[in-house]
Coordinates of C-alpha atoms and ligand atoms in Angstrom, one line a residue:
M505 CA 33.8 115.0 123.0
R506 CA 37.2 115.9 121.8
V507 CA 37.7 115.1 118.1
K508 CA 40.4 112.6 117.7
L509 CA 43.4 113.6 115.6
K510 CA 44.8 111.2 113.0
R511 CA 48.4 110.5 114.1
I512 CA 50.7 109.2 111.5
V513 CA 53.9 107.2 112.6
S514 CA 56.7 105.8 110.5
I515 CA 58.2 102.6 111.9
A516 CA 61.7 102.8 110.6
N517 CA 65.3 101.7 110.9
Q518 CA 67.5 101.2 107.8
K519 CA 68.8 98.0 109.1
G520 CA 66.8 95.0 108.1
G521 CA 65.7 92.3 110.5
V522 CA 65.4 94.5 113.6
G523 CA 61.8 94.0 114.2
K524 CA 60.0 96.9 112.3
T525 CA 57.4 94.8 110.7
T526 CA 56.8 92.7 113.8
T527 CA 56.4 95.9 115.8
A528 CA 54.1 97.5 113.2
I529 CA 51.8 94.6 113.0
N530 CA 51.5 93.8 116.7
M531 CA 51.6 97.3 118.1
A532 CA 48.9 98.3 115.6
A533 CA 46.8 95.2 116.6
A534 CA 47.3 96.1 120.3
I535 CA 46.0 99.6 119.7
A536 CA 43.2 98.4 117.5
T537 CA 42.1 96.0 120.2
K538 CA 41.8 99.0 122.6
G539 CA 39.1 100.3 120.2
H540 CA 41.1 102.8 118.2
K541 CA 40.8 102.7 114.5
V542 CA 44.2 101.8 113.0
L543 CA 45.6 101.7 109.5
V544 CA 48.9 100.0 108.7
I545 CA 50.6 100.9 105.4
D546 CA 53.0 98.3 104.1
L547 CA 55.6 100.3 102.4
D548 CA 58.2 97.6 102.0
P549 CA 58.3 95.8 98.6
Q550 CA 58.8 92.6 100.6
G551 CA 55.2 92.8 101.7
N552 CA 55.9 91.2 105.1
A553 CA 53.3 93.3 107.0
S554 CA 50.7 92.3 104.4
T555 CA 51.5 88.6 104.7
G556 CA 51.7 88.8 108.4
L557 CA 48.2 90.3 108.6
G558 CA 47.0 87.4 106.5
I559 CA 46.7 88.9 103.1
S560 CA 48.3 86.6 100.6
P561 CA 49.9 88.2 97.3
D562 CA 46.8 87.0 95.3
N563 CA 44.6 89.2 97.5
R564 CA 46.3 92.5 97.0
E565 CA 44.2 94.1 94.3
Y566 CA 45.4 97.7 94.9
T567 CA 48.7 98.2 96.7
A568 CA 50.9 101.0 97.9
Y569 CA 52.5 101.1 94.4
D570 CA 49.2 101.9 92.8
V571 CA 48.8 104.8 95.3
L572 CA 52.3 106.2 95.0
V573 CA 53.0 105.6 91.3
D574 CA 49.7 105.3 89.5
G575 CA 47.9 107.9 91.8
I576 CA 44.8 105.9 92.5
D577 CA 42.6 107.0 95.3
I578 CA 44.2 105.8 98.5
N579 CA 40.8 104.9 99.9
K580 CA 40.5 102.2 97.3
A581 CA 43.6 100.6 98.5
I582 CA 42.5 100.3 102.1
I583 CA 41.2 96.8 103.0
K584 CA 40.0 95.5 106.3
T585 CA 42.0 92.8 108.0
H586 CA 40.4 90.1 110.2
V587 CA 41.4 92.1 113.2
K588 CA 38.7 94.4 114.4
N589 CA 39.4 98.1 113.8
L590 CA 42.7 97.2 111.9
S591 CA 42.9 98.1 108.2
L592 CA 45.8 97.7 105.8
I593 CA 47.3 99.0 102.6
T594 CA 49.3 96.1 101.1
S595 CA 52.4 96.1 99.1
N596 CA 54.3 93.8 96.8
T597 CA 57.4 93.6 94.8
D598 CA 56.0 96.2 92.3
L599 CA 57.0 98.8 94.9
S600 CA 60.7 98.1 94.4
S601 CA 60.6 100.0 91.1
A602 CA 58.8 103.1 92.6
D603 CA 62.1 104.9 93.3
A604 CA 63.1 104.7 89.6
E605 CA 59.6 105.4 88.2
L606 CA 59.1 108.5 90.3
M607 CA 62.6 109.8 89.5
N608 CA 61.4 112.7 87.2
D609 CA 58.3 113.5 89.2
K610 CA 58.7 116.8 91.0
G611 CA 56.3 115.9 93.8
R612 CA 58.0 112.5 94.4
L613 CA 58.9 113.2 98.0
I614 CA 55.3 113.9 99.0
K615 CA 53.3 111.4 97.1
L616 CA 52.3 109.6 100.2
R617 CA 51.6 112.8 102.2
N618 CA 49.3 114.0 99.6
A619 CA 47.5 110.6 99.3
I620 CA 47.1 110.3 103.1
E621 CA 45.3 113.6 103.3
K622 CA 42.3 111.9 101.7
V623 CA 42.2 109.3 104.5
K624 CA 39.6 110.2 107.0
E625 CA 38.4 107.7 109.4
F626 CA 41.5 106.5 111.3
D627 CA 42.9 107.4 114.7
Y628 CA 46.4 106.1 114.0
V629 CA 48.3 105.3 110.9
F630 CA 51.5 103.1 111.1
I631 CA 53.8 102.9 108.2
D632 CA 56.0 99.9 108.0
C633 CA 59.1 101.2 106.2
P634 CA 61.7 99.3 104.1
P635 CA 65.2 98.6 105.4
S636 CA 66.7 101.7 103.6
L637 CA 66.6 105.4 103.8
N638 CA 65.3 105.5 100.3
L639 CA 62.6 107.4 98.5
L640 CA 59.9 105.1 100.0
T641 CA 61.1 105.9 103.5
I642 CA 61.4 109.7 102.7
N643 CA 57.7 109.5 101.6
A644 CA 56.8 107.8 104.8
F645 CA 58.7 110.5 106.9
A646 CA 57.2 113.3 104.8
A647 CA 53.7 112.0 105.6
S648 CA 54.3 111.3 109.3
D649 CA 54.1 113.2 112.5
S650 CA 56.7 111.0 114.2
V651 CA 59.1 108.1 113.8
L652 CA 59.4 105.1 116.0
V653 CA 62.6 103.2 115.8
P654 CA 62.9 99.6 116.7
L655 CA 66.5 98.7 117.8
Q656 CA 67.7 95.1 117.9
S657 CA 69.3 94.4 121.3
E658 CA 72.7 93.6 119.9
F659 CA 76.1 95.1 120.2
Y660 CA 75.8 97.5 117.1
A661 CA 72.3 98.5 118.1
L662 CA 73.0 102.3 117.9
E663 CA 75.0 102.0 114.7
G664 CA 73.2 103.9 112.0
L665 CA 71.0 105.8 114.3
S666 CA 72.8 109.1 113.7
Q667 CA 72.2 108.8 110.0
L668 CA 68.5 108.1 110.6
I669 CA 68.3 111.2 112.9
L670 CA 69.9 113.2 110.2
T671 CA 67.4 112.1 107.7
V672 CA 64.6 113.0 110.0
R673 CA 65.9 116.5 110.4
E674 CA 66.5 116.9 106.7
V675 CA 62.9 115.9 105.8
R676 CA 61.7 118.2 108.5
E677 CA 63.7 121.2 107.3
A678 CA 63.1 120.5 103.6
L679 CA 59.3 120.1 103.9
G680 CA 58.7 122.4 106.8
T681 CA 57.0 119.7 108.9
S682 CA 57.4 119.0 112.6
L683 CA 58.5 115.5 112.3
F684 CA 60.2 114.1 115.4
I685 CA 61.6 110.8 116.8
D686 CA 58.8 109.6 119.1
G687 CA 60.9 106.9 120.5
V688 CA 63.1 103.9 120.3
V689 CA 62.1 100.4 121.3
L690 CA 64.5 97.6 122.1
T691 CA 63.5 94.4 120.3
M692 CA 64.5 90.8 120.4
F693 CA 65.8 91.0 123.9
D694 CA 67.2 88.0 125.3
K695 CA 67.7 88.4 129.1
R696 CA 69.9 85.4 129.4
V697 CA 72.5 87.0 127.2
K698 CA 74.7 89.4 129.2
L699 CA 75.4 91.5 126.2
A700 CA 71.8 92.3 125.8
Q701 CA 71.7 93.8 129.3
Q702 CA 74.7 95.9 128.4
V703 CA 73.2 97.1 125.3
E704 CA 70.1 98.2 127.2
V705 CA 72.2 100.2 129.7
D706 CA 74.1 101.7 126.9
V707 CA 71.0 102.6 124.8
R708 CA 69.3 104.1 127.8
D709 CA 72.3 106.1 128.8
N710 CA 72.6 107.5 125.3
L711 CA 69.0 108.1 124.4
K712 CA 67.5 108.7 127.8
D713 CA 63.7 109.2 127.7
L714 CA 63.5 108.5 124.0
V715 CA 63.7 104.7 124.9
Y716 CA 60.4 103.1 125.7
K717 CA 60.2 101.3 129.1
T718 CA 58.7 98.3 127.4
I719 CA 61.2 95.9 125.9
I720 CA 60.2 93.3 123.4
P721 CA 61.7 89.9 124.3
R722 CA 63.0 87.4 121.9
T723 CA 60.5 84.7 121.6
V724 CA 59.9 82.1 118.8
R725 CA 56.2 82.7 119.0
L726 CA 56.7 86.2 117.5
S727 CA 58.5 84.7 114.6
E728 CA 55.9 82.0 114.0
A729 CA 52.8 84.1 114.1
P730 CA 53.2 85.8 110.7
S731 CA 53.3 82.4 108.9
Y732 CA 49.8 81.8 110.1
G733 CA 48.7 85.3 109.1
E734 CA 48.0 86.0 112.7
T735 CA 49.1 88.8 115.1
I736 CA 50.7 87.7 118.3
L737 CA 47.4 88.7 120.1
E738 CA 45.7 85.8 118.3
Y739 CA 48.6 83.3 117.9
D740 CA 49.8 83.4 121.5
A741 CA 47.6 85.7 123.4
S742 CA 48.9 84.9 126.9
G743 CA 52.6 84.7 125.9
R744 CA 55.4 87.1 126.6
G745 CA 55.3 88.6 123.1
A746 CA 51.7 89.5 123.2
E747 CA 52.1 91.0 126.8
A748 CA 55.0 93.1 125.5
Y749 CA 53.2 94.4 122.5
V750 CA 50.1 95.3 124.6
S751 CA 52.4 97.1 127.0
L752 CA 54.2 98.9 124.1
G753 CA 50.8 100.0 122.6
A754 CA 49.6 101.3 126.0
E755 CA 52.9 103.2 126.4
F756 CA 52.6 104.7 122.9
L757 CA 49.1 105.9 123.7
I758 CA 50.1 107.5 127.0
R759 CA 53.0 109.3 125.3
D760 CA 50.7 110.4 122.5
K761 CA 48.2 111.8 125.0
V762 CA 50.9 113.8 126.7
K763 CA 51.9 115.3 123.4
Q764 CA 48.4 116.3 122.4
R765 CA 47.9 118.3 125.6
Ligands
ADP2290 N1 60.9 89.6 119.4 C1 61.2 88.8 118.5 N2 61.6 87.4 118.8 C2 61.8 86.5 117.9 N3 61.8 86.7 116.6 C3 61.5 88.0 116.2 C4 61.2 89.1 117.1 N4 60.9 90.2 116.3 C5 61.0 89.8 115.1 N5 61.4 88.5 114.9 C6 61.7 87.8 113.7 O1 62.9 88.3 113.1 C7 62.8 88.5 111.7 C8 63.0 90.0 111.5 O2 61.9 90.7 112.0 P1 61.0 91.8 111.2 O3 60.0 92.3 112.1 O4 60.6 91.2 109.9 O5 62.2 92.9 111.0 P2 62.3 94.1 109.9 O6 60.9 94.4 109.5 O7 63.0 95.2 110.6 O8 63.1 93.6 108.7 C9 61.5 87.9 111.3 O9 61.6 86.6 111.0 C10 60.7 88.0 112.6 O10 59.6 87.1 112.6
MG2291 MG1 60.1 94.5 107.5

């Protein structure tokens, strides 16, 4: 049997509210449900991925902050979620001071990369990035094989993408890694809105095969699920949101397989 490779993916876009966390949680859950062992790393001080996976702030004993700043063994910070095959490293507001606290640390760009090397048992690691191209996001990029970019289906969807692409290139060159943009996924798509369809055409024209075929629809169910600490596969298993994230997960796995050949 082929030994599975650990694949590390940053879910990033410096814009807030574009669907990063929703995508991280639900795509990870969809892939875990297929039987792959998946780890989500919450790297946003807002801790939305942690909350969305049902881990309240009181239950976050060791967080991403402890791993990055205090250098605790990353394996101590990994907790199991209620979803089979899905584990999590939580975060909380402590993480907002990581940037400043690591300022004089020579290895500050590769804190996460060095830590993740000690993680063994996972097939896929998804890092939910903060809405900024700051030190945390650079750490995520430095640790990752690829970046997945959620784009909100709105007029300014492509704005900011060139800056993100530049940052990916800078990290790749500075650290000698082979980081690449694995894909772009359109989120919060409302097919009744004519503009959304124009945005899709525009994004596909510009980014071609980089754009996932799967589009995530705008549905209130996706925004309700996190307040129950549930993924969409539990909260509304037969709805459009779950269907879309299952499809996105399957598409991700197919792309990944092609790349590993
Ligand atoms: N497809 C969707 N349909 C409806 N609401 C969504 C959808 N995706 C995300 N949301 C909601 O929009 C807000 C921002 O999404 P989130 O995933 O937290 O974005 P980000 O992590 O990029 O800041 C959240 O309240 C979330 O529940
Ligand atoms: Mg988020």
